[in-house]
Short mmCIF file of C-alpha atoms in Angstrom, two decimals:
data_model
loop_
_atom_site.label_atom_id
_atom_site.label_comp_id
_atom_site.label_asym_id
_atom_site.label_seq_id
_atom_site.Cartn_x
_atom_site.Cartn_y
_atom_site.Cartn_z
CA UNK A 6 42.50 60.63 98.20
CA UNK A 7 40.24 62.41 95.77
CA UNK A 8 36.78 60.87 95.20
CA UNK A 9 37.65 60.14 91.57
CA UNK A 10 40.46 57.82 92.63
CA UNK A 11 38.41 56.12 95.34
CA UNK A 12 35.75 55.21 92.83
CA UNK A 13 35.51 51.54 92.05
CA UNK A 14 35.80 50.84 88.33
CA UNK A 15 33.80 48.02 86.82
CA UNK A 16 33.98 46.61 83.31
CA UNK A 17 30.24 46.27 82.69
CA UNK A 18 27.23 48.45 83.44
CA UNK A 19 24.69 47.05 85.94
CA UNK A 20 22.31 46.23 83.07
CA UNK A 21 25.06 44.32 81.24
CA UNK A 22 25.99 42.45 84.42
CA UNK A 23 22.36 41.52 84.95
CA UNK A 24 22.17 40.32 81.35
CA UNK A 25 25.30 38.20 81.72
CA UNK A 26 23.99 36.63 84.91
CA UNK A 27 20.69 35.99 83.14
CA UNK A 28 22.46 34.13 80.32
CA UNK A 29 24.47 32.01 82.77
CA UNK A 30 21.35 31.28 84.80
CA UNK A 31 19.41 30.27 81.68
CA UNK A 32 22.23 27.93 80.63
CA UNK A 33 22.46 26.28 84.05
CA UNK A 34 18.67 26.03 84.25
CA UNK A 35 18.49 24.38 80.81
CA UNK A 36 21.13 21.81 81.80
CA UNK A 37 19.44 21.15 85.14
CA UNK A 38 16.06 20.69 83.46
CA UNK A 39 17.52 18.34 80.87
CA UNK A 40 19.47 16.31 83.43
CA UNK A 41 16.56 15.98 85.84
CA UNK A 42 13.80 14.99 83.45
CA UNK A 43 15.85 12.72 81.25
CA UNK A 44 15.32 9.09 82.24
CA UNK A 45 18.64 7.50 82.92
CA UNK A 46 18.55 3.90 84.10
CA UNK A 47 21.12 3.66 86.92
CA UNK A 48 21.70 -0.08 86.42
CA UNK A 49 22.66 0.51 82.79
CA UNK A 50 25.02 3.27 83.81
CA UNK A 51 26.58 1.14 86.56
CA UNK A 52 27.65 -1.69 84.28
CA UNK A 53 28.62 0.54 81.34
CA UNK A 54 32.39 0.08 81.78
CA UNK A 55 31.92 -3.68 82.01
CA UNK A 56 29.77 -3.71 78.85
CA UNK A 57 32.27 -1.52 77.05
CA UNK A 58 35.11 -3.92 77.93
CA UNK A 59 32.95 -6.84 76.82
CA UNK A 60 32.34 -5.08 73.50
CA UNK A 61 36.03 -4.42 72.97
CA UNK A 62 36.93 -8.02 73.83
CA UNK A 63 34.38 -9.30 71.35
CA UNK A 64 35.67 -6.92 68.68
CA UNK A 65 39.27 -8.02 69.14
CA UNK A 66 40.84 -9.31 66.98
CA UNK A 67 39.01 -7.84 63.94
CA UNK A 68 37.94 -10.48 61.45
CA UNK A 69 40.13 -9.33 58.58
CA UNK A 70 39.13 -12.32 56.43
CA UNK A 71 35.73 -10.67 56.16
CA UNK A 72 37.24 -7.69 54.33
CA UNK A 73 37.46 -9.23 50.86
CA UNK A 74 35.11 -9.33 48.98
CA UNK A 75 32.13 -8.27 51.15
CA UNK A 76 33.45 -5.14 52.86
CA UNK A 77 35.62 -4.14 49.90
CA UNK A 78 32.68 -4.20 47.47
CA UNK A 79 30.50 -2.23 49.87
CA UNK A 80 33.27 0.31 50.40
CA UNK A 81 33.61 0.91 46.65
CA UNK A 82 29.83 1.25 46.46
CA UNK A 83 29.92 3.84 49.26
CA UNK A 84 32.53 5.88 47.40
CA UNK A 85 30.43 5.70 44.22
CA UNK A 86 27.36 6.88 46.15
CA UNK A 87 29.27 9.79 47.67
CA UNK A 88 30.87 10.89 44.39
CA UNK A 89 27.83 10.45 42.18
CA UNK A 90 25.65 12.10 44.83
CA UNK A 91 28.02 15.09 44.92
CA UNK A 92 27.99 15.41 41.11
CA UNK A 93 24.19 15.16 41.03
CA UNK A 94 23.86 17.71 43.83
CA UNK A 95 25.94 20.21 41.85
CA UNK A 96 23.70 19.66 38.84
CA UNK A 97 20.66 20.38 41.01
CA UNK A 98 22.24 23.19 43.04
CA UNK A 99 23.60 25.31 40.15
CA UNK A 100 20.22 26.51 38.82
CA UNK A 101 18.90 27.05 42.37
CA UNK A 102 22.03 29.02 43.29
CA UNK A 103 21.66 31.16 40.14
CA UNK A 104 18.09 31.92 41.19
CA UNK A 105 19.11 32.62 44.79
CA UNK A 106 21.98 35.01 43.97
CA UNK A 107 20.55 38.52 44.06
CA UNK A 108 22.98 39.96 41.51
CA UNK A 109 22.22 37.27 38.92
CA UNK A 110 18.47 36.95 39.28
CA UNK A 111 16.80 40.31 39.85
CA UNK A 112 13.42 38.92 40.86
CA UNK A 113 12.89 39.13 44.65
CA UNK A 114 10.12 36.49 44.71
CA UNK A 115 12.35 33.97 42.89
CA UNK A 116 15.24 34.75 45.30
CA UNK A 117 13.05 33.98 48.29
CA UNK A 118 11.66 30.83 46.72
CA UNK A 119 15.17 29.55 45.95
CA UNK A 120 16.32 30.35 49.51
CA UNK A 121 13.34 28.41 50.85
CA UNK A 122 14.25 25.38 48.73
CA UNK A 123 17.82 25.54 50.04
CA UNK A 124 16.72 25.81 53.69
CA UNK A 125 14.30 22.89 53.32
CA UNK A 126 17.03 20.74 51.79
CA UNK A 127 19.43 21.56 54.62
CA UNK A 128 16.94 21.03 57.44
CA UNK A 129 16.20 17.42 56.55
CA UNK A 130 19.05 15.14 57.61
CA UNK A 131 20.61 12.82 55.04
CA UNK A 132 19.33 9.75 56.92
CA UNK A 133 15.78 11.09 56.72
CA UNK A 134 16.25 11.82 53.01
CA UNK A 135 17.47 8.23 52.72
CA UNK A 136 14.32 6.94 54.47
CA UNK A 137 12.20 8.93 52.04
CA UNK A 138 14.08 7.72 48.96
CA UNK A 139 14.03 4.13 50.16
CA UNK A 140 10.24 4.48 50.21
CA UNK A 141 10.39 5.92 46.67
CA UNK A 142 13.04 3.83 44.87
CA UNK A 143 13.15 0.80 47.13
CA UNK A 144 16.24 -0.29 49.08
CA UNK A 145 19.55 0.06 47.28
CA UNK A 146 22.29 2.49 46.29
CA UNK A 147 19.92 4.53 44.09
CA UNK A 148 18.12 5.75 47.22
CA UNK A 149 21.47 6.55 48.86
CA UNK A 150 22.71 8.54 45.87
CA UNK A 151 19.57 10.65 45.76
CA UNK A 152 19.59 11.15 49.54
CA UNK A 153 23.18 12.43 49.39
CA UNK A 154 22.35 14.66 46.42
CA UNK A 155 19.23 16.20 47.96
CA UNK A 156 20.92 16.79 51.31
CA UNK A 157 23.90 18.48 49.64
CA UNK A 158 21.82 20.83 47.47
CA UNK A 159 21.07 23.15 50.38
CA UNK A 160 24.67 23.35 51.52
CA UNK A 161 26.22 23.68 48.07
CA UNK A 162 23.54 26.04 46.78
CA UNK A 163 23.89 28.38 49.76
CA UNK A 164 27.67 28.63 49.49
CA UNK A 165 27.60 29.02 45.68
CA UNK A 166 24.95 31.74 45.87
CA UNK A 167 27.06 33.60 48.45
CA UNK A 168 30.13 33.29 46.22
CA UNK A 169 28.15 34.64 43.25
CA UNK A 170 26.88 37.58 45.27
CA UNK A 171 30.44 38.50 46.17
CA UNK A 172 31.55 38.56 42.53
CA UNK A 173 32.70 41.96 41.25
CA UNK A 174 30.04 43.53 38.97
CA UNK A 175 32.62 45.08 36.59
CA UNK A 176 33.34 42.09 34.32
CA UNK A 177 29.64 41.22 34.17
CA UNK A 178 28.74 44.73 33.04
CA UNK A 179 31.61 44.84 30.53
CA UNK A 180 30.47 41.64 28.85
CA UNK A 181 26.83 42.72 28.88
CA UNK A 182 27.86 45.99 27.23
CA UNK A 183 29.37 44.06 24.30
CA UNK A 184 25.96 42.49 23.75
CA UNK A 185 27.09 39.02 24.77
CA UNK A 186 24.27 36.51 25.34
CA UNK A 187 23.37 35.51 28.93
CA UNK A 188 25.21 32.18 28.78
CA UNK A 189 28.45 33.87 27.67
CA UNK A 190 28.19 36.45 30.45
CA UNK A 191 27.81 33.65 32.99
CA UNK A 192 30.62 31.54 31.54
CA UNK A 193 33.20 34.25 30.89
CA UNK A 194 32.43 36.87 33.55
CA UNK A 195 30.85 35.10 36.53
CA UNK A 196 32.40 31.63 36.34
CA UNK A 197 36.08 32.71 36.56
CA UNK A 198 35.24 34.65 39.74
CA UNK A 199 33.24 31.83 41.33
CA UNK A 200 35.59 29.03 40.27
CA UNK A 201 37.89 28.90 43.35
CA UNK A 202 34.92 28.88 45.73
CA UNK A 203 33.27 26.24 43.53
CA UNK A 204 36.16 23.78 43.77
CA UNK A 205 36.55 24.45 47.48
CA UNK A 206 32.88 23.72 48.11
CA UNK A 207 32.99 20.64 45.89
CA UNK A 208 35.93 19.11 47.77
CA UNK A 209 34.53 20.03 51.19
CA UNK A 210 31.13 18.54 50.41
CA UNK A 211 32.64 15.38 48.90
CA UNK A 212 34.56 14.84 52.14
CA UNK A 213 31.34 15.23 54.19
CA UNK A 214 29.44 12.97 51.79
CA UNK A 215 31.97 10.17 52.17
CA UNK A 216 31.30 10.21 55.93
CA UNK A 217 27.55 10.44 55.54
CA UNK A 218 27.20 7.76 52.88
CA UNK A 219 28.84 5.29 55.27
CA UNK A 220 25.75 5.28 57.49
CA UNK A 221 23.01 5.42 54.86
CA UNK A 222 22.98 1.63 54.69
CA UNK A 223 21.51 1.47 58.20
CA UNK A 224 18.15 2.40 56.68
CA UNK A 225 18.72 0.24 53.60
CA UNK A 226 20.10 2.85 51.20
CA UNK A 227 23.17 0.89 50.09
CA UNK A 228 26.86 1.18 50.80
CA UNK A 229 28.94 -0.09 53.68
CA UNK A 230 26.18 0.67 56.19
CA UNK A 231 24.29 -2.40 54.99
CA UNK A 232 27.26 -4.65 55.79
CA UNK A 233 27.65 -2.92 59.15
CA UNK A 234 23.98 -3.35 59.97
CA UNK A 235 24.07 -7.05 59.05
CA UNK A 236 27.15 -7.65 61.17
CA UNK A 237 25.56 -5.89 64.17
CA UNK A 238 22.27 -7.73 63.82
CA UNK A 239 24.11 -11.07 63.81
CA UNK A 240 26.34 -9.92 66.73
CA UNK A 241 29.44 -10.59 64.61
CA UNK A 242 31.39 -7.98 66.55
CA UNK A 243 34.72 -8.99 65.05
CA UNK A 244 33.25 -8.22 61.62
CA UNK A 245 31.87 -4.94 62.96
CA UNK A 246 35.41 -4.03 63.99
CA UNK A 247 36.64 -4.74 60.45
CA UNK A 248 33.93 -2.52 58.97
CA UNK A 249 34.64 0.28 61.44
CA UNK A 250 38.36 0.14 60.69
CA UNK A 251 37.63 0.23 56.95
CA UNK A 252 35.33 3.24 57.35
CA UNK A 253 37.90 4.98 59.53
CA UNK A 254 40.63 4.36 56.95
CA UNK A 255 38.53 5.68 54.06
CA UNK A 256 37.46 8.78 55.99
CA UNK A 257 41.04 9.60 56.97
CA UNK A 258 42.31 9.01 53.41
CA UNK A 259 39.50 11.19 52.00
CA UNK A 260 40.38 13.99 54.40
CA UNK A 261 44.09 13.80 53.56
CA UNK A 262 43.35 13.79 49.81
CA UNK A 263 41.02 16.78 50.12
CA UNK A 264 43.53 18.73 52.22
CA UNK A 265 46.30 18.02 49.69
CA UNK A 266 44.19 19.07 46.70
CA UNK A 267 42.99 22.21 48.48
CA UNK A 268 46.53 23.20 49.36
CA UNK A 269 47.53 22.87 45.69
CA UNK A 270 44.42 24.59 44.31
CA UNK A 271 44.14 27.56 46.64
CA UNK B 1 46.55 40.87 12.86
CA UNK B 2 46.26 37.28 11.76
CA UNK B 3 48.31 35.75 14.57
CA UNK B 4 46.49 37.58 17.36
CA UNK B 5 45.37 35.19 20.09
CA UNK B 6 41.64 34.66 20.42
CA UNK B 7 40.10 36.61 23.31
CA UNK B 8 38.48 33.49 24.75
CA UNK B 9 40.45 30.47 23.54
CA UNK B 10 38.80 27.06 24.05
CA UNK B 11 39.97 25.55 27.33
CA UNK B 12 40.80 22.01 26.27
CA UNK B 13 41.97 20.65 29.66
CA UNK B 14 38.70 21.81 31.24
CA UNK B 15 36.65 20.25 28.43
CA UNK B 16 38.52 16.95 28.75
CA UNK B 17 38.06 17.04 32.53
CA UNK B 18 34.34 17.61 32.13
CA UNK B 19 34.18 14.73 29.63
CA UNK B 20 36.01 12.46 32.10
CA UNK B 21 33.57 13.48 34.84
CA UNK B 22 30.60 12.69 32.59
CA UNK B 23 32.20 9.36 31.73
CA UNK B 24 32.65 8.56 35.41
CA UNK B 25 29.02 9.53 36.11
CA UNK B 26 27.78 7.11 33.44
CA UNK B 27 30.08 4.35 34.75
CA UNK B 28 29.04 4.87 38.39
CA UNK B 29 25.38 5.00 37.44
CA UNK B 30 25.74 1.63 35.76
CA UNK B 31 27.66 0.27 38.77
CA UNK B 32 24.95 1.37 41.19
CA UNK B 33 22.26 -0.11 38.97
CA UNK B 34 20.36 3.16 38.47
CA UNK B 35 18.32 2.88 35.26
CA UNK B 36 15.70 5.04 33.56
CA UNK B 37 12.97 2.46 34.08
CA UNK B 38 13.76 2.42 37.78
CA UNK B 39 13.71 6.21 37.98
CA UNK B 40 10.42 6.32 36.06
CA UNK B 41 8.94 3.73 38.38
CA UNK B 42 10.28 5.72 41.35
CA UNK B 43 8.52 8.87 40.14
CA UNK B 44 5.17 7.07 40.27
CA UNK B 45 5.98 5.69 43.73
CA UNK B 46 7.09 9.15 44.84
CA UNK B 47 3.76 10.65 43.79
CA UNK B 48 1.87 7.95 45.75
CA UNK B 49 4.16 8.51 48.72
CA UNK B 50 3.56 12.28 48.70
CA UNK B 51 -0.17 11.75 48.35
CA UNK B 52 -0.15 9.57 51.46
CA UNK B 53 1.91 12.12 53.41
CA UNK B 54 -0.70 14.85 53.03
CA UNK B 55 -2.44 16.07 55.04
CA UNK B 56 -0.01 15.69 57.98
CA UNK B 57 -1.59 13.94 60.93
CA UNK B 58 -1.04 15.69 64.27
CA UNK B 59 -3.50 13.43 66.15
CA UNK B 60 -0.69 11.85 68.19
CA UNK B 61 0.79 15.19 69.20
CA UNK B 62 1.59 13.99 72.73
CA UNK B 63 3.97 11.35 71.39
CA UNK B 64 5.45 13.97 69.07
CA UNK B 65 5.94 16.52 71.84
CA UNK B 66 7.51 13.95 74.15
CA UNK B 67 10.00 12.91 71.46
CA UNK B 68 10.88 16.49 70.58
CA UNK B 69 11.49 17.41 74.23
CA UNK B 70 13.70 14.36 74.62
CA UNK B 71 15.70 15.39 71.55
CA UNK B 72 16.06 18.88 72.99
CA UNK B 73 17.34 17.45 76.27
CA UNK B 74 19.86 15.28 74.44
CA UNK B 75 21.09 18.31 72.51
CA UNK B 76 21.42 20.50 75.63
CA UNK B 77 23.22 17.88 77.71
CA UNK B 78 25.51 16.77 74.90
CA UNK B 79 26.45 20.37 74.12
CA UNK B 80 27.13 21.18 77.78
CA UNK B 81 29.29 18.08 78.30
CA UNK B 82 31.01 18.54 74.96
CA UNK B 83 31.88 22.16 75.71
CA UNK B 84 33.19 21.34 79.20
CA UNK B 85 35.38 18.53 77.87
CA UNK B 86 36.57 20.51 74.83
CA UNK B 87 38.05 23.29 76.96
CA UNK B 88 40.93 21.22 78.40
CA UNK B 89 41.24 19.17 75.19
CA UNK B 90 41.58 22.29 73.06
CA UNK B 91 44.21 23.75 75.38
CA UNK B 92 46.13 20.49 75.39
CA UNK B 93 46.01 20.21 71.60
CA UNK B 94 47.29 23.75 70.92
CA UNK B 95 50.89 23.38 69.79
CA UNK B 96 51.96 26.82 70.98
CA UNK B 97 50.96 26.19 74.62
CA UNK B 98 51.49 22.48 75.22
CA UNK B 99 54.63 20.41 74.65
CA UNK B 100 54.48 18.12 71.61
CA UNK B 101 54.16 14.92 73.65
CA UNK B 102 50.83 16.24 74.99
CA UNK B 103 49.62 17.96 71.84
CA UNK B 104 50.22 15.10 69.40
CA UNK B 105 48.21 12.38 71.23
CA UNK B 106 45.42 14.86 72.01
CA UNK B 107 45.23 15.79 68.33
CA UNK B 108 45.01 12.12 67.45
CA UNK B 109 42.19 11.62 69.95
CA UNK B 110 40.28 14.62 68.57
CA UNK B 111 40.72 13.36 65.00
CA UNK B 112 39.38 9.96 66.09
CA UNK B 113 36.32 11.64 67.66
CA UNK B 114 35.67 13.50 64.44
CA UNK B 115 36.20 10.77 61.94
CA UNK B 116 33.44 8.35 62.90
CA UNK B 117 29.91 9.42 62.06
CA UNK B 118 27.79 10.13 65.15
CA UNK B 119 25.25 7.46 64.19
CA UNK B 120 27.99 4.81 64.19
CA UNK B 121 29.23 6.09 67.57
CA UNK B 122 25.63 5.94 68.80
CA UNK B 123 25.39 2.26 67.79
CA UNK B 124 28.48 1.45 69.83
CA UNK B 125 27.12 3.34 72.84
CA UNK B 126 23.71 1.68 72.54
CA UNK B 127 25.50 -1.63 72.93
CA UNK B 128 27.64 -0.35 75.80
CA UNK B 129 25.09 1.57 77.90
CA UNK B 130 21.83 0.21 76.61
CA UNK B 131 18.96 1.71 74.67
CA UNK B 132 17.87 5.19 75.57
CA UNK B 133 18.77 8.80 75.95
CA UNK B 134 22.13 8.28 77.61
CA UNK B 135 23.58 6.59 74.52
CA UNK B 136 22.46 9.55 72.42
CA UNK B 137 24.01 12.03 74.84
CA UNK B 138 27.29 10.11 74.87
CA UNK B 139 27.45 9.84 71.06
CA UNK B 140 26.75 13.53 70.50
CA UNK B 141 29.21 14.50 73.23
CA UNK B 142 31.94 12.67 71.31
CA UNK B 143 30.93 14.45 68.11
CA UNK B 144 30.88 17.85 69.86
CA UNK B 145 34.30 17.24 71.36
CA UNK B 146 35.74 16.43 67.96
CA UNK B 147 34.37 19.62 66.45
CA UNK B 148 34.78 22.23 69.20
CA UNK B 149 38.15 21.02 70.49
CA UNK B 150 39.64 21.06 66.97
CA UNK B 151 38.47 24.59 66.17
CA UNK B 152 39.33 25.80 69.69
CA UNK B 153 42.87 24.45 69.35
CA UNK B 154 43.23 26.16 65.97
CA UNK B 155 41.96 29.44 67.44
CA UNK B 156 44.46 29.21 70.29
CA UNK B 157 47.30 28.57 67.85
CA UNK B 158 46.46 31.85 66.13
CA UNK B 159 46.62 34.05 69.25
CA UNK B 160 49.26 36.72 69.72
CA UNK B 161 51.97 35.42 72.06
CA UNK B 162 52.95 38.93 73.22
CA UNK B 163 50.23 39.06 75.83
CA UNK B 164 51.07 35.56 77.02
CA UNK B 165 54.71 36.57 77.43
CA UNK B 166 53.74 39.80 79.19
CA UNK B 167 51.65 37.96 81.77
CA UNK B 168 54.35 35.29 82.16
CA UNK B 169 56.97 37.99 82.70
CA UNK B 170 55.11 39.21 85.77
CA UNK B 171 55.68 35.77 87.30
CA UNK B 172 52.04 34.74 87.08
CA UNK B 173 51.22 31.06 87.57
CA UNK B 174 50.03 29.05 84.51
CA UNK B 175 46.37 29.33 85.53
CA UNK B 176 46.56 33.13 85.49
CA UNK B 177 48.33 33.07 82.13
CA UNK B 178 45.41 31.05 80.76
CA UNK B 179 42.71 33.23 82.28
CA UNK B 180 44.23 36.65 81.58
CA UNK B 181 46.29 36.14 78.41
CA UNK B 182 44.84 33.21 76.43
CA UNK B 183 41.12 33.04 77.08
CA UNK B 184 40.26 36.72 76.42
CA UNK B 185 41.75 36.38 72.93
CA UNK B 186 39.69 33.32 71.98
CA UNK B 187 36.53 33.71 74.09
CA UNK B 188 34.31 35.21 71.41
CA UNK B 189 35.29 32.67 68.78
CA UNK B 190 34.81 29.88 71.30
CA UNK B 191 31.26 31.06 72.01
CA UNK B 192 30.65 31.09 68.26
CA UNK B 193 31.81 27.47 67.89
CA UNK B 194 29.65 26.45 70.86
CA UNK B 195 26.55 28.07 69.36
CA UNK B 196 27.20 26.39 66.03
CA UNK B 197 27.66 23.03 67.71
CA UNK B 198 24.46 23.48 69.75
CA UNK B 199 22.69 24.05 66.45
CA UNK B 200 24.11 20.96 64.84
CA UNK B 201 23.56 18.87 68.00
CA UNK B 202 19.91 19.82 67.79
CA UNK B 203 19.77 18.56 64.20
CA UNK B 204 21.63 15.39 65.04
CA UNK B 205 19.66 14.64 68.21
CA UNK B 206 16.55 14.23 66.06
CA UNK B 207 18.38 11.42 64.28
CA UNK B 208 20.16 9.24 66.83
CA UNK B 209 16.82 7.64 67.75
CA UNK B 210 17.00 5.65 64.50
CA UNK B 211 19.54 3.36 66.16
CA UNK B 212 17.72 3.40 69.51
CA UNK B 213 19.56 6.21 71.23
CA UNK B 214 16.52 8.25 72.28
CA UNK B 215 14.72 11.28 70.93
CA UNK B 216 12.23 11.84 68.14
CA UNK B 217 14.24 9.71 65.68
CA UNK B 218 12.90 6.49 67.19
CA UNK B 219 9.32 7.69 66.76
CA UNK B 220 10.10 8.75 63.20
CA UNK B 221 11.66 5.41 62.28
CA UNK B 222 8.76 3.48 63.84
CA UNK B 223 6.26 5.59 61.89
CA UNK B 224 8.19 4.87 58.67
CA UNK B 225 8.20 1.14 59.36
CA UNK B 226 4.46 1.17 60.00
CA UNK B 227 3.83 3.18 56.79
CA UNK B 228 2.16 5.93 58.85
CA UNK B 229 3.31 8.45 56.28
CA UNK B 230 0.95 11.20 57.44
CA UNK B 231 2.47 10.98 60.94
CA UNK B 232 5.95 10.95 59.33
CA UNK B 233 5.04 14.20 57.60
CA UNK B 234 3.91 15.71 60.92
CA UNK B 235 7.19 14.71 62.60
CA UNK B 236 9.27 16.07 59.72
CA UNK B 237 7.42 19.38 59.83
CA UNK B 238 7.98 19.60 63.59
CA UNK B 239 11.71 18.88 63.16
CA UNK B 240 12.08 21.48 60.40
CA UNK B 241 10.22 24.04 62.54
CA UNK B 242 12.47 23.31 65.56
CA UNK B 243 15.67 23.59 63.51
CA UNK B 244 14.47 26.73 61.79
CA UNK B 245 13.61 28.32 65.17
CA UNK B 246 17.03 27.34 66.53
CA UNK B 247 18.74 28.87 63.48
CA UNK B 248 16.84 32.13 63.91
CA UNK B 249 17.61 32.30 67.66
CA UNK B 250 21.30 31.56 67.26
CA UNK B 251 21.46 34.10 64.44
CA UNK B 252 20.00 36.70 66.81
CA UNK B 253 22.49 35.80 69.55
CA UNK B 254 25.38 36.03 67.09
CA UNK B 255 24.17 39.43 65.90
CA UNK B 256 23.80 40.64 69.51
CA UNK B 257 27.33 39.53 70.38
CA UNK B 258 28.94 41.56 67.61
#
């Protein structure tokens, strides 16, 4: 056999193999560190199945009489918070997105500033925004609406800015060449190109906001979370089950509605 | 000349839609009891609140560090468990590889995992396994499963079946078909989903403490309740720094993988 045939072929170079082993080692080491230093109380773990069964028994059957009017009213409030928060977030995100898109706003410093605003909005979780707005507006749906809006600005603004940057420059230049004012260029050249992405983002974010607004009440920001929190604090587990079923139903319906509309729009 | 259509005719459906949206906004605002006086009052409160947040107080940095490390541990463990459990779930949910009586219930289970918010799941687990880190890990594992398994199943459904058939034609057992025909086609996307989920687990692990499931969230909530707003500011800055660092690192990894 010639030496070329006897040679053993390997997929990766030694350096690559070393790198791959390093990554695996780092992953295992991270898990081992986390598992070792985390304090797990063995007694709690031992009776977990028992406690879980106990919880399910207490939840069954769900107290459906609790649904109307308490849960129903809170559910409608949650939907209002999610929808109004989404609308408000688009109002806030549009100017920031215009500033962040490099082909619309030519000023580098303003681009960076807008990006920073978007990152800050995204890094703070909606529950933390809710805590902040409860401190500002007091408990109630107003705090929830603003929390949803401020959390969504980062997400919506980022995606809108990306959509604007992908827009073809031809129509913009053509309209500018006719001497059209800035607002007309935006409305007639940029908007038609951004529109599909805009509706997609709006639907997607509304769906997320419906989920998120369901928990805002835990920190006092209105919606169904308040009812849930009350039921848990009073150990009314059958009522908790009703609330959870209601939330589940709304989330599933919202997802189905969004998928249907998207399929028709896109 | 006279009956030429206008270049940009007014779009009446869009205008009416916008009007309806504005009408709804006014209606919902009234329903939620948001008024100008309240907003004006809130502005004043907001200014006071901001004034009390600055300068951030890092005096209790040991408490802060402990909470952040705990959050990091929750994120790592939940991601690892979630990824391990998503692998079989994703395979079982893919309609081109599993029979329908396996795929349909698995899909239902994944949808259930996804539809409840992780904080609500955390509440249930706090009741079931007690206060502490374990409840947080369990809640985020459920959330990770819902996300990764769904996307993994969708990725598997998009693979080319030619390679699967080729490996099957050699008489290979199902395990070999998986390892040599299915996984190579989806591995890179799977790693992408896992990285994304690690990122979002890190964000979420700073939150589950609000319902008593361990991590920095508990410290944050306690500081809010005690009106220690300067400490709140310190915690928020630490969280933003951690998330920002994680985003940069995962961005680097993603760029290196390409």
